[in-house]
Coordinates of C-alpha atoms in Angstrom, one line a residue:
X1 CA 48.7 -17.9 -32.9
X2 CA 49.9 -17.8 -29.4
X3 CA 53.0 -15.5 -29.1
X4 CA 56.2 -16.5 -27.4
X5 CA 55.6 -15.6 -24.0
X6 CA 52.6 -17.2 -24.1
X7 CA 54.2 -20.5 -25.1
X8 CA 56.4 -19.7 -22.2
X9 CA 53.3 -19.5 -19.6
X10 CA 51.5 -22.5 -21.6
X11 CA 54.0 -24.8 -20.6
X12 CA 54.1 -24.8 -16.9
X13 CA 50.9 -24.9 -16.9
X14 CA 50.6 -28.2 -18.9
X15 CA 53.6 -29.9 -16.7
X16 CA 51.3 -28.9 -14.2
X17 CA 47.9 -30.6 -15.5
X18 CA 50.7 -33.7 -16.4
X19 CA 52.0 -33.7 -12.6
X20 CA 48.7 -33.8 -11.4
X21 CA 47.4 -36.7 -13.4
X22 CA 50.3 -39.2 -13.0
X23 CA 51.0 -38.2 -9.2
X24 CA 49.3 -39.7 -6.3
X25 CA 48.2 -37.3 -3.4
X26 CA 46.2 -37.7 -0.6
X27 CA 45.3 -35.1 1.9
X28 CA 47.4 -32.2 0.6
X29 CA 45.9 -32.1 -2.5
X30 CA 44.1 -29.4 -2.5
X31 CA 47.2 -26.9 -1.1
X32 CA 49.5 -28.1 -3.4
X33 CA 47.2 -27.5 -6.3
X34 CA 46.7 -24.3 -4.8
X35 CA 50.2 -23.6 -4.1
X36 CA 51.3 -24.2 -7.9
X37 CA 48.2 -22.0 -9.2
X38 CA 49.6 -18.8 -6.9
X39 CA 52.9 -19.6 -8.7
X40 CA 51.8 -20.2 -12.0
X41 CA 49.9 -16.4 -12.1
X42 CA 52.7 -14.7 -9.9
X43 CA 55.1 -15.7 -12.9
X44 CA 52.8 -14.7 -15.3
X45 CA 52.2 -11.3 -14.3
X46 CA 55.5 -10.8 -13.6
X47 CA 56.8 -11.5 -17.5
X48 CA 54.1 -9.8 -18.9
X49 CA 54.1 -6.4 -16.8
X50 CA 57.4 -6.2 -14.8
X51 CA 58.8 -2.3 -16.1
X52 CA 61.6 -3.9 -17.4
X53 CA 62.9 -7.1 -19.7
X54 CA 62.5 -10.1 -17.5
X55 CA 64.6 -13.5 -18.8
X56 CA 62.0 -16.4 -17.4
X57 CA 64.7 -18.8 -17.5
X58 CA 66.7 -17.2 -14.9
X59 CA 63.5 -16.3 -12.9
X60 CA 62.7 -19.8 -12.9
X61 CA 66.2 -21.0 -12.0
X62 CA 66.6 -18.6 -8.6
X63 CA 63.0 -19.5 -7.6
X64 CA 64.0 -23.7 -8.1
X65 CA 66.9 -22.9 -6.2
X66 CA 65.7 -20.9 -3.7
X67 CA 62.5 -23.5 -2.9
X68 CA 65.3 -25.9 -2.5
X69 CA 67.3 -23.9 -0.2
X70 CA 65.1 -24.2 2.4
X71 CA 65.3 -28.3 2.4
X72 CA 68.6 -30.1 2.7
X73 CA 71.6 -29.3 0.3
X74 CA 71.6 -32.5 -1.4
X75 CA 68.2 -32.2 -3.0
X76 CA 69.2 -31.0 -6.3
X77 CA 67.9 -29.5 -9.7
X78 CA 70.3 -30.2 -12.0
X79 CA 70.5 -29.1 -16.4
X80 CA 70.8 -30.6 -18.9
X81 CA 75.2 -30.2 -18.5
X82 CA 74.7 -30.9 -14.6
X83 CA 73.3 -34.6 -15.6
X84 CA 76.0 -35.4 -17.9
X85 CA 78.5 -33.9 -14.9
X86 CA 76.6 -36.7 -12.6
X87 CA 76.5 -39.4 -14.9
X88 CA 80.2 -39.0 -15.6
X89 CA 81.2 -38.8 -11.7
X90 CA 79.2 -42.3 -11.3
X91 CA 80.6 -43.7 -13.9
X92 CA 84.3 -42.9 -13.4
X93 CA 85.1 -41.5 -17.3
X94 CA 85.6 -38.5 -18.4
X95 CA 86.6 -36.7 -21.4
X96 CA 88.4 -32.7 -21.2
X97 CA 91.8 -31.8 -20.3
X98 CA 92.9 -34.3 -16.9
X99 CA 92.9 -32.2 -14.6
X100 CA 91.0 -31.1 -11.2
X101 CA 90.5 -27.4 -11.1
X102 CA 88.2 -24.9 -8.5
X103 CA 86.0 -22.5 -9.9
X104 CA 86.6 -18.8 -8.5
X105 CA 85.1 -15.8 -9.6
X106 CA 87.6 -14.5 -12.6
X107 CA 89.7 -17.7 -12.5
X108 CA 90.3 -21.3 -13.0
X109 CA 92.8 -22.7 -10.8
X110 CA 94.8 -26.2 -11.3
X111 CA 94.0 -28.1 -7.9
X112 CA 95.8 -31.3 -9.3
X113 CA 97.1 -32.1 -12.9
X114 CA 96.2 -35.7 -13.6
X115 CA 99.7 -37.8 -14.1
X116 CA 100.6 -38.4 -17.5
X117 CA 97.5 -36.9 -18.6
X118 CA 96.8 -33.5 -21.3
X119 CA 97.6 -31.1 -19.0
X120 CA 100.5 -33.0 -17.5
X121 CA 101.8 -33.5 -20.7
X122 CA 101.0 -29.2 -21.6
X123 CA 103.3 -28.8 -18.7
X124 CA 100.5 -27.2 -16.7
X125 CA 101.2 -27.3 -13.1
X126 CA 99.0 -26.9 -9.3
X127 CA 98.5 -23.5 -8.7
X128 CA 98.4 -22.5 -12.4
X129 CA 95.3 -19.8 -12.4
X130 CA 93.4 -20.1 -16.2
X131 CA 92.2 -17.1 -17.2
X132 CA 90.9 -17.8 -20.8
X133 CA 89.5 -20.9 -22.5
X134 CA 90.0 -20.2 -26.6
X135 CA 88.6 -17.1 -26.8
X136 CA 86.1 -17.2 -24.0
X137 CA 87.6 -14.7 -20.6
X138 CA 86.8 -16.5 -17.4
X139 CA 85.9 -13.6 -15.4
X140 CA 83.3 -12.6 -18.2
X141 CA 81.8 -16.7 -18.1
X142 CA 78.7 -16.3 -16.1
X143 CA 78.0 -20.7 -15.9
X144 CA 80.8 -22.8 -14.5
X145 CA 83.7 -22.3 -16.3
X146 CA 85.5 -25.7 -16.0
X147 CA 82.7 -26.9 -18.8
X148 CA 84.9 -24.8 -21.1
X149 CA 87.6 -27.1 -20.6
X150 CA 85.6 -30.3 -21.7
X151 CA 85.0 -31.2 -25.1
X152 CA 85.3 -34.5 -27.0
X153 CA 88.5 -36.6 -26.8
X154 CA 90.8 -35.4 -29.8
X155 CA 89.7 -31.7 -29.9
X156 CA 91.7 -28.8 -29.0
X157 CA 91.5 -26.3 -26.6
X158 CA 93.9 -23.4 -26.1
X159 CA 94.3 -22.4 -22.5
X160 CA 95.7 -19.1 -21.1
X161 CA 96.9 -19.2 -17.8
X162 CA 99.2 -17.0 -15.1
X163 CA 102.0 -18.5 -13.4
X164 CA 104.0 -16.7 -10.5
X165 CA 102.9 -13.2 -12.1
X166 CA 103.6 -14.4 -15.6
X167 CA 100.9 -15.1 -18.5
X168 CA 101.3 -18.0 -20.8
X169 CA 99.3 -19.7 -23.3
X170 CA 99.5 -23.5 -24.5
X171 CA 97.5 -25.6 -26.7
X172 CA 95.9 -29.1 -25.2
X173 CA 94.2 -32.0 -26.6
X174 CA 91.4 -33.7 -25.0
X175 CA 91.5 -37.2 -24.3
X176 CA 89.0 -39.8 -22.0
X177 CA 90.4 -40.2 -18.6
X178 CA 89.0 -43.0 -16.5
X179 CA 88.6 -41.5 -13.0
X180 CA 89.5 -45.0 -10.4
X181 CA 87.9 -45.6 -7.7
X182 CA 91.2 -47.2 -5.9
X183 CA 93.9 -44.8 -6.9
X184 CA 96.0 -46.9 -5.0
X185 CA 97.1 -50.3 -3.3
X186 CA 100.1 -51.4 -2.3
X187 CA 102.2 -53.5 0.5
X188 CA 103.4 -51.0 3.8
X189 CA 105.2 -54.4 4.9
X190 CA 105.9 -57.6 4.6
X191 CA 102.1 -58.8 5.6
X192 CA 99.8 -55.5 5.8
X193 CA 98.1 -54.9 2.5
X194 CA 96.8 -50.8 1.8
X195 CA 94.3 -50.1 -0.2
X196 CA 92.7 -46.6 -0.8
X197 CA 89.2 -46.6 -1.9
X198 CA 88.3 -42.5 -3.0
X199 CA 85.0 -43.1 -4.0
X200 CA 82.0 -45.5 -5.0
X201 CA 81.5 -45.1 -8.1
X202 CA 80.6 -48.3 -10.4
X203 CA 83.3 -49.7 -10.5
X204 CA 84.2 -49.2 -6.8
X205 CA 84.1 -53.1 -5.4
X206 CA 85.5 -55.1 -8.5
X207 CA 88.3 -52.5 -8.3
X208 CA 88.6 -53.0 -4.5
X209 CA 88.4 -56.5 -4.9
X210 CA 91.1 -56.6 -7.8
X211 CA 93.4 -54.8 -5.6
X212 CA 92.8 -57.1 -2.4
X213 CA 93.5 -60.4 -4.6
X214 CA 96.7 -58.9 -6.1
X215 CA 97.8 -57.6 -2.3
X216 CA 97.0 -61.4 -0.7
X217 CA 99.3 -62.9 -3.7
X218 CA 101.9 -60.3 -2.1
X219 CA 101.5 -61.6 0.9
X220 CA 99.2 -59.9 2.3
X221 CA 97.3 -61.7 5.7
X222 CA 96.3 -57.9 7.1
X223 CA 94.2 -55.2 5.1
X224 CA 93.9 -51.2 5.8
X225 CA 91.3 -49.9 4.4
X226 CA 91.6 -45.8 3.5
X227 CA 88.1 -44.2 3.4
X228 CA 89.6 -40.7 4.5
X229 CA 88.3 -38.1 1.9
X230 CA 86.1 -40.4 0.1
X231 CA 82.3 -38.7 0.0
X232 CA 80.3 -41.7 -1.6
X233 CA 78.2 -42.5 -4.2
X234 CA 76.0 -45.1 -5.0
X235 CA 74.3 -47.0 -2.0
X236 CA 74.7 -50.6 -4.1
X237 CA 78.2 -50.2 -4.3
X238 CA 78.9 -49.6 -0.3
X239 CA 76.6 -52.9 -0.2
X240 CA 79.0 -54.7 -2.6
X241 CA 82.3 -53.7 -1.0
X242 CA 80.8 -54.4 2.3
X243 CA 80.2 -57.7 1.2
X244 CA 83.9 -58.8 0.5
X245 CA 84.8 -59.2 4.0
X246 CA 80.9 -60.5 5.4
X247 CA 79.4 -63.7 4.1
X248 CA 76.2 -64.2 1.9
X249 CA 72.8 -62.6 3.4
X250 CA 74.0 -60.3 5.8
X251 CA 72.1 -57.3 6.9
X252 CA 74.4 -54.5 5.8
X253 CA 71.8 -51.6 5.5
X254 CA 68.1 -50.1 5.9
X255 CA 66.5 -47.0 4.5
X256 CA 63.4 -45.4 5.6
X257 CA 61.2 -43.2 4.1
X258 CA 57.6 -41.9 3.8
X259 CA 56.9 -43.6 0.8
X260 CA 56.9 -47.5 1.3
X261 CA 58.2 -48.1 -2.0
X262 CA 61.6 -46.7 -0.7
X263 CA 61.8 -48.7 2.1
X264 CA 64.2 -50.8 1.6
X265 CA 66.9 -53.7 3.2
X266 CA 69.8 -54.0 1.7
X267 CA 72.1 -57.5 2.3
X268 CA 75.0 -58.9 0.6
X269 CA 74.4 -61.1 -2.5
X270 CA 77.8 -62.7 -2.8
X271 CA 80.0 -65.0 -1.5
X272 CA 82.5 -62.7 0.3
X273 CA 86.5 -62.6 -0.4
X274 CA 87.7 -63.3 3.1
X275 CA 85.6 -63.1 6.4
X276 CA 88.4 -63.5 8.6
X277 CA 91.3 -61.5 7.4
X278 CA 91.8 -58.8 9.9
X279 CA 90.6 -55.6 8.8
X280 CA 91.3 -51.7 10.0
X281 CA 89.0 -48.9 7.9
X282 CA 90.3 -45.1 7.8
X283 CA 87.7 -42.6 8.0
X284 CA 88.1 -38.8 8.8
X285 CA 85.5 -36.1 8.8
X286 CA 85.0 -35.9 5.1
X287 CA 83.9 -39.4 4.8
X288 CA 80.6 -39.2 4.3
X289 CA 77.5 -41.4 3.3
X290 CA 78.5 -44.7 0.8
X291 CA 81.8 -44.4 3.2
X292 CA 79.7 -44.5 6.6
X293 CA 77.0 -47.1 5.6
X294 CA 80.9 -49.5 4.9
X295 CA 82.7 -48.2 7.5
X296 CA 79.4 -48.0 9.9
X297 CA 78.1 -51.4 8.7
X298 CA 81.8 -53.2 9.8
X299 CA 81.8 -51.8 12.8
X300 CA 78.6 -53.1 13.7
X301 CA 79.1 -56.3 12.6
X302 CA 82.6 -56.3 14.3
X303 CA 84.2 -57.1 11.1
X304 CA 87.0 -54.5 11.7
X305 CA 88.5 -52.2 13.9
X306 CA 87.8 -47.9 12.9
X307 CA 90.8 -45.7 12.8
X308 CA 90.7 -41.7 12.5
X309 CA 88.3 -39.1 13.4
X310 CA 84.7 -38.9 13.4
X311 CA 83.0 -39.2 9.9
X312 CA 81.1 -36.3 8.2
X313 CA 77.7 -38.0 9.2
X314 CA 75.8 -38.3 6.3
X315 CA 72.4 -40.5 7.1
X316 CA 70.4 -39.2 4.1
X317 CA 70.0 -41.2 0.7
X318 CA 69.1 -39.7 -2.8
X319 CA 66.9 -40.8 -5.9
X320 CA 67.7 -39.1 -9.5
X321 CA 64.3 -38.3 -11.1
X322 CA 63.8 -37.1 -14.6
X323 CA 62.3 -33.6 -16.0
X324 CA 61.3 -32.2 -18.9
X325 CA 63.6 -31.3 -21.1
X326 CA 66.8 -33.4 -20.3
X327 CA 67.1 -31.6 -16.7
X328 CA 66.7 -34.0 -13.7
X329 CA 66.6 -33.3 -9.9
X330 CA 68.3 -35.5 -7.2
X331 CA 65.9 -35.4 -4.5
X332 CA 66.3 -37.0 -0.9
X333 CA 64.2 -40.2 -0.8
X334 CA 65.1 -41.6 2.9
X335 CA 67.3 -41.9 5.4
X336 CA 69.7 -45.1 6.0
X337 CA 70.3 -47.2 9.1
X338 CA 73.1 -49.3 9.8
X339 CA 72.8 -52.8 10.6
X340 CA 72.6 -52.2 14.6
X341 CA 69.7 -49.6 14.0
X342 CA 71.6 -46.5 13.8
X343 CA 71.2 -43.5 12.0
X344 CA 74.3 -41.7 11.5
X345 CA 72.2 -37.9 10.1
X346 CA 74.5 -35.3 11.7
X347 CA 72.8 -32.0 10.6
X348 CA 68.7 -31.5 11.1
X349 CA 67.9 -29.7 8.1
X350 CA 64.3 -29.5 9.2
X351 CA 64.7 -27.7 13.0
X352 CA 66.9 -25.2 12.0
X353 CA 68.1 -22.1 14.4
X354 CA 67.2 -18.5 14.4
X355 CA 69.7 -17.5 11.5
X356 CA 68.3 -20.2 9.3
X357 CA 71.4 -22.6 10.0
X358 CA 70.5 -26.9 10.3
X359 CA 71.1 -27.4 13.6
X360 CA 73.7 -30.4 14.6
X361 CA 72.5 -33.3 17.1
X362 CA 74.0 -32.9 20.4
X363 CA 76.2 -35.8 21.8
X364 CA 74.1 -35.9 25.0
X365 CA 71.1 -36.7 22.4
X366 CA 72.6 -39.3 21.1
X367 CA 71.0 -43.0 21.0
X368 CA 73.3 -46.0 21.8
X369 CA 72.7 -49.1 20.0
X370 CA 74.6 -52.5 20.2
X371 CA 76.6 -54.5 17.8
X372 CA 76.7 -57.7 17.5
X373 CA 79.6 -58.6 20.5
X374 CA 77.4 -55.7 22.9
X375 CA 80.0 -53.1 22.1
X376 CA 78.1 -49.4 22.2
X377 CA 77.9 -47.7 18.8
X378 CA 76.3 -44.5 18.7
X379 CA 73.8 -42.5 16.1
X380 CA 73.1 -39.0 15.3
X381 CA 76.9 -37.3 14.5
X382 CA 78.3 -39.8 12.0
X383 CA 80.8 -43.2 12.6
X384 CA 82.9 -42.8 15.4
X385 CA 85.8 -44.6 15.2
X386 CA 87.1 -47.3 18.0
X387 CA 90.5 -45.5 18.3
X388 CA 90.5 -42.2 17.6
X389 CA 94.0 -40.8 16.3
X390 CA 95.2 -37.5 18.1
X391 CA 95.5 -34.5 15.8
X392 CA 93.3 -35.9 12.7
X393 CA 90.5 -33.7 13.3
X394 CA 90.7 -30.6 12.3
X395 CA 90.6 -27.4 14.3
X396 CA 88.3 -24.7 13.6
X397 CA 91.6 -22.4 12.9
X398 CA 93.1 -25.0 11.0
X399 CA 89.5 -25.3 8.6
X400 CA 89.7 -21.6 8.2
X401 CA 93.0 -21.3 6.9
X402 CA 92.4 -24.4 4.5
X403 CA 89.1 -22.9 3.6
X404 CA 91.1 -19.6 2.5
X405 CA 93.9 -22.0 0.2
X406 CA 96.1 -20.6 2.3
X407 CA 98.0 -24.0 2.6
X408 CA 97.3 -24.4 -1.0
X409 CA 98.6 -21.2 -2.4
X410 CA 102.0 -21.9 0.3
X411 CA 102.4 -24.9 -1.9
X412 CA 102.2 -23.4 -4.4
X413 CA 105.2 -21.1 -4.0
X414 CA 107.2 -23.4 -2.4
X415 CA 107.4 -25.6 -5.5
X416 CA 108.8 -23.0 -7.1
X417 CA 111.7 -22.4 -4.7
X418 CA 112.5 -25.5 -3.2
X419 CA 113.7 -29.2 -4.5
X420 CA 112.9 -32.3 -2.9
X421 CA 114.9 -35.5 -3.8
X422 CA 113.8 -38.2 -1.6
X423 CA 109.9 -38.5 -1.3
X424 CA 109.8 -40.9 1.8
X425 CA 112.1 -39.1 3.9
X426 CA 110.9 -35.8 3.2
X427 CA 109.9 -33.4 6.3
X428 CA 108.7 -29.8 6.4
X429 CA 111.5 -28.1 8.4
X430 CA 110.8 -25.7 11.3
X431 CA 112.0 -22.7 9.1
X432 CA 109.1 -24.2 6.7
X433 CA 107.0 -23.5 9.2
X434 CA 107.8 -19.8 10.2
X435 CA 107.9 -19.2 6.8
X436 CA 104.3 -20.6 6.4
X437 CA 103.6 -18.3 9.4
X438 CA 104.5 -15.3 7.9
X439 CA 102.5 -16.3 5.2
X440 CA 99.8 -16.2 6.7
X441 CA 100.2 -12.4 8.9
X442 CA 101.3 -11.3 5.1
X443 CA 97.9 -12.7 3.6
X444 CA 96.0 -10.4 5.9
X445 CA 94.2 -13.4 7.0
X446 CA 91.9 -12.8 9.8
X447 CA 90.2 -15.4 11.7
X448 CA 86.7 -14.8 13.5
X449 CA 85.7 -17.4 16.1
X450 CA 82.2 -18.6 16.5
X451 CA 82.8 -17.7 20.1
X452 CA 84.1 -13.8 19.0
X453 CA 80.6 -13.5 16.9
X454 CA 78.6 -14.4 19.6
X455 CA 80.4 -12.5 22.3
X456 CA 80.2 -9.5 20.5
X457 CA 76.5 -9.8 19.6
X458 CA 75.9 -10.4 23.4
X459 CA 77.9 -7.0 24.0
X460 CA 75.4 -5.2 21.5
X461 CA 72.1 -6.6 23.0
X462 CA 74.0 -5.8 26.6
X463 CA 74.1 -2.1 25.6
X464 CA 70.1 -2.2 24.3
X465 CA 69.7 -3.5 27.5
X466 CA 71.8 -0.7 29.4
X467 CA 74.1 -3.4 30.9
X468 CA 77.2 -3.0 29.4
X469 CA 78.5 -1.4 32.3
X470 CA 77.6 -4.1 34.9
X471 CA 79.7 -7.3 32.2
X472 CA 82.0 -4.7 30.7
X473 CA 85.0 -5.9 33.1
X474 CA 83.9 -9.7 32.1
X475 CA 83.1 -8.6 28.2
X476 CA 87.5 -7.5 28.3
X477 CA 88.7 -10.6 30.0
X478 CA 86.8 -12.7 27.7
X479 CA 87.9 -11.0 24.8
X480 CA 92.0 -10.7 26.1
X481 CA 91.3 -14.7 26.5
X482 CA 90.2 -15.0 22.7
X483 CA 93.4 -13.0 21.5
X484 CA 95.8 -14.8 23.3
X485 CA 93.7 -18.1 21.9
X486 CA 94.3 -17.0 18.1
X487 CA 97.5 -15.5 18.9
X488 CA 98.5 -19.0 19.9
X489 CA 96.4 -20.7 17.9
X490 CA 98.8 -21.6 14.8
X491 CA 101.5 -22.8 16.9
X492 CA 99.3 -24.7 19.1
X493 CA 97.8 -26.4 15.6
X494 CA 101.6 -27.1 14.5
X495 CA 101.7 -30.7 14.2
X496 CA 98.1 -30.4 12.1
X497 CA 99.3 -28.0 9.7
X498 CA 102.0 -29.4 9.1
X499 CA 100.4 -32.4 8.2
X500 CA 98.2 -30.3 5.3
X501 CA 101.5 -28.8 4.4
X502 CA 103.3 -31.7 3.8
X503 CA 100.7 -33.5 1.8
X504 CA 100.1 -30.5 -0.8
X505 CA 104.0 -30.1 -1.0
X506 CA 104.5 -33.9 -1.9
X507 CA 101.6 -33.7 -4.5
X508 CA 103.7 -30.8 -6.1
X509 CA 106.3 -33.0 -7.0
X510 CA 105.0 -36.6 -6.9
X511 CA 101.7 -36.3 -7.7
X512 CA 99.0 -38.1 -5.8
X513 CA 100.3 -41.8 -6.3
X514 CA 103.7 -39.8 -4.7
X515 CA 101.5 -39.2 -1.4
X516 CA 99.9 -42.1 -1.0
X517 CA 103.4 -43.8 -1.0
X518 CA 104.7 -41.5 1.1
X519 CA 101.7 -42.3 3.8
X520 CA 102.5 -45.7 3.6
X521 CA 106.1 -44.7 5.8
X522 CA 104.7 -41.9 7.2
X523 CA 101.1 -41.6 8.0
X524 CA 99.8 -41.1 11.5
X525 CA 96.6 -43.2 10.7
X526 CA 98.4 -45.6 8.8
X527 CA 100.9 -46.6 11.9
X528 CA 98.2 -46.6 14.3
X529 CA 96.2 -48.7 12.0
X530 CA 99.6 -51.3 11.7
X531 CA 100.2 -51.4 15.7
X532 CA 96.5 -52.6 15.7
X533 CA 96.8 -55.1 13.2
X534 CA 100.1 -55.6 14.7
X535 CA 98.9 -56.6 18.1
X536 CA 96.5 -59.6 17.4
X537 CA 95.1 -59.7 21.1
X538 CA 94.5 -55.7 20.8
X539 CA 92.6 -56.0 17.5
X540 CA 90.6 -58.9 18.9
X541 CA 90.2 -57.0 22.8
X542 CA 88.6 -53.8 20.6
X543 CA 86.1 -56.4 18.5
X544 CA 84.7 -58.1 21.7

């Protein structure tokens, strides 16, 4: 009778003998074979003589993880509540309390209360910090605790949560939320139809194409399409929306990859909506693959003018594959080309640098390629656009202080102190500002440049190398420069963070379907977008 960790060891190694006799392999055979057999003994010994109480599982979890690590971060091992996470994101329902939270170490904060949804309705609020789920302490919840929150539609779960130093605790009941793809459309005048498109999920084209039908009854004879934010999602989908403003059979995009079955071409099936509508697309540095193969695939065909800041640059597609015991793995299959030959991969994962770190293409290695009118596109560091709009992308100093929810957590507070009456006219005062400012000296926020890091490991290898002396006058300039830089920095960055500012206020009080009106009278993108569409010879100058 074979004991439990036995059973344990047994069954890697029969996943083993099954991997090997439904795989195909041809000269690495022998060293993966071999490879697997090191492993397979290593783990053994190590459950069966290690000095102290060894849990395989979570042996077996840091070395999938860690094997992974050293390929690119969207090759995945997922469990068996990961997979039901992914099939929900892709499918657009989902069933807990309606709300978008971020996971920190002894907390759950409220990102964004869903309107009209549970935790609308419980009167939780952005900014709210959950601290218990029922009985369970957050800070004491070792797996993600936003799974706490879900739960089947009709259940209850009782929440305690802090609030501008104070505790409460309300009761909430579940229900299905149906997660859209477009959030949004509406008319910014009298011709231009908006539609905002946040991610391609399955039903990402026949909502798109719902909301273009209902604009063009409006009136609509112009179209702005807002891919800003929008990280992707299924590769048929980008095809499909793609192919409501391109006719039947058109090339839209290729992937490539070592195994032949997963090379594939990828045209339009349909009969589009409108080929000759003219067409501006939004894109800003977070949108990223399903959003580039659209926004990429337009703009090669010279279907519509690109409006922002440089997309993420995303070139890489993934498969889901199945495991044993209802755990899968996404696993990167290929990469994708655009319709002019382009291959918009930002970040080699496979070259990386001395500290580990994927290493981004340069723009003087960049490839140009042609679209169809001759204009030069360009690969290797995502879409960029044809009009680039001042100020969209972000500064390094701006990232950090986003990174640190420093502009979240100012939100946050001002909500609390402030009223707003008229969303479309609403601006964030100068005094806002200085206030924000002080926020951020109070926070103890401190700001390291890439530049500071590497000038002050050049100082330390310069004193190895006894010639600290000789660059010591240069080492102080350099440094007095990157002070007054930071010192600066904030105020320089002024119209940028304000923008961030302004945007997590309005949510505060008008929820997301309160910004995206308010971009319609306000946003940068947006007006450049309307002078294009606005200027017929312009739009058609930028095309040819």
């Amino acid at each position: 009778m074979k004991t439990r960790l036995q059973k344990k060891i047994f069954i890697p190694v029969l996943a083993v003998l099954i991997f090997f006799s439904t795989t195909a392999f041809k000269n690495d055979f022998f060293e993966i074979a071999k490879q697997i057999e090191i492993f397979t003994t290593l783990f053994k010994e190590i459950n069966m003589n290690y000095v102290d109480d060894t849990n395989p599982g979570d042996l077996m979890d840091t070395a999938i993880k860690s094997m992974l690590d050293d390929l690119d971060p969207y090759t995945q091992f997922y469990n068996e509540q990961d997979v039901e996470a992914s099939r929900i994101n892709n499918a657009g329902d989902y069933t807990g309390i309606g709300a978008k939270v971020l996971t920190l170490q002894d907390k759950l904060v409220i990102v964004e209360p869903y309107k009209n949804y549970a935790a609308d309705k419980a009167g939780l609020k952005a900014g709210d910090e959950i601290i218990k789920v029922d009985k369970v302490s957050v800070a004491d919840f070792k797996d993600d605790a936003a799974n706490l929150l879900q739960g089947a539609a009709g259940t209850e779960v009782t929440v305690t949560y802090k609030r501008q130093g104070k505790t409460n605790t309300v009761k909430i009941i579940r229900e299905s939320l149906e997660i859209k793809a477009v959030p949004h459309y509406s008319m910014v005048d009298e011709k231009t139809g908006y539609v905002v498109l946040r991610k391609f999920n399955d039903k990402a084209s026949s909502e798109t194409i719902r909301a273009i039908k209902a604009l063009k009854n409006q009136g609509a004879t112009q179209l702005i399409l807002d891919l800003r934010g929008n990280p992707g999602g299924l590769l048929h989908e980008a095809v499909n929306v793609t192919n409501i403003f391109v006719p039947k059979d058109q090339l839209v995009v290729t992937t490539k990859s070592k195994v032949k079955k997963y090379n594939k071409t990828y045209y339009t099936q349909r009969e589009a909506i409108d080929t000759e509508i003219p067409l501006v697309v939004l894109i800003d540095g977070k949108s990223a693959s399903a959003s580039e193969i659209v926004s990429g695939a337009l703009q090669d065909m010279d279907r519509a003018v690109i409006v922002g800041t440089r997309s993420f640059g995303k070139g890489l597609v993934q498969r889901p594959k199945p495991l044993t015991y209802g755990t899968q793995m996404k696993i990167t299959i290929s990469r994708y080309y655009t319709p002019s030959g382009r291959c918009i991969q930002a970040l080699d994962y496979w070259n990386r640098d001395e500290n580990g770190n994927a290493t981004r293409t340069r723009q003087e290695n960049y490839n140009a390629f042609k679209t169809r009118n001759g204009r030069n596109v360009f690969d290797g560091g995502g879409v960029e656009p044809d009009i680039e709009v001042e100020y969209s992308k972000l500064s390094t100093i701006t990232k950090a202080i986003s990174n640190e929810n420093l502009v979240f957590n100012f939100a946050t507070n001002y909500y609390y102190n402030n009223q707003i009456e008229d969303l479309k006219s609403f601006t964030l005062s100068d005094a806002d500002f200085r206030a924000f400012k002080n926020y951020i000296k109070s926070s103890g926020f401190n700001f390291e440049t890439k530049t500071e890091t590497a000038l002050h490991n050049a100082i330390l290898i310069a004193k190895e190398e006894a010639l600290d002396t000789e660059i010591d006058s240069e080492y102080k300039a350099l440094t007095k420069a990157l002070q007054a830089y930071k010192t600066n920095a904030i105020d320089d960055n002024k119209t940028q963070l304000k923008a961030l500012l302004t945007d997590e206020i309005i949510k505060r009080y008008f929820y997301s379907e309160g910004l995206y009106t308010y971009y319609t009278a306000n946003n940068a993108e947006i007006k450049k977008a309307l002078s294009v569409l606005n200027n017929p010879s312009q739009y058609a100058s930028i095309l040819r």
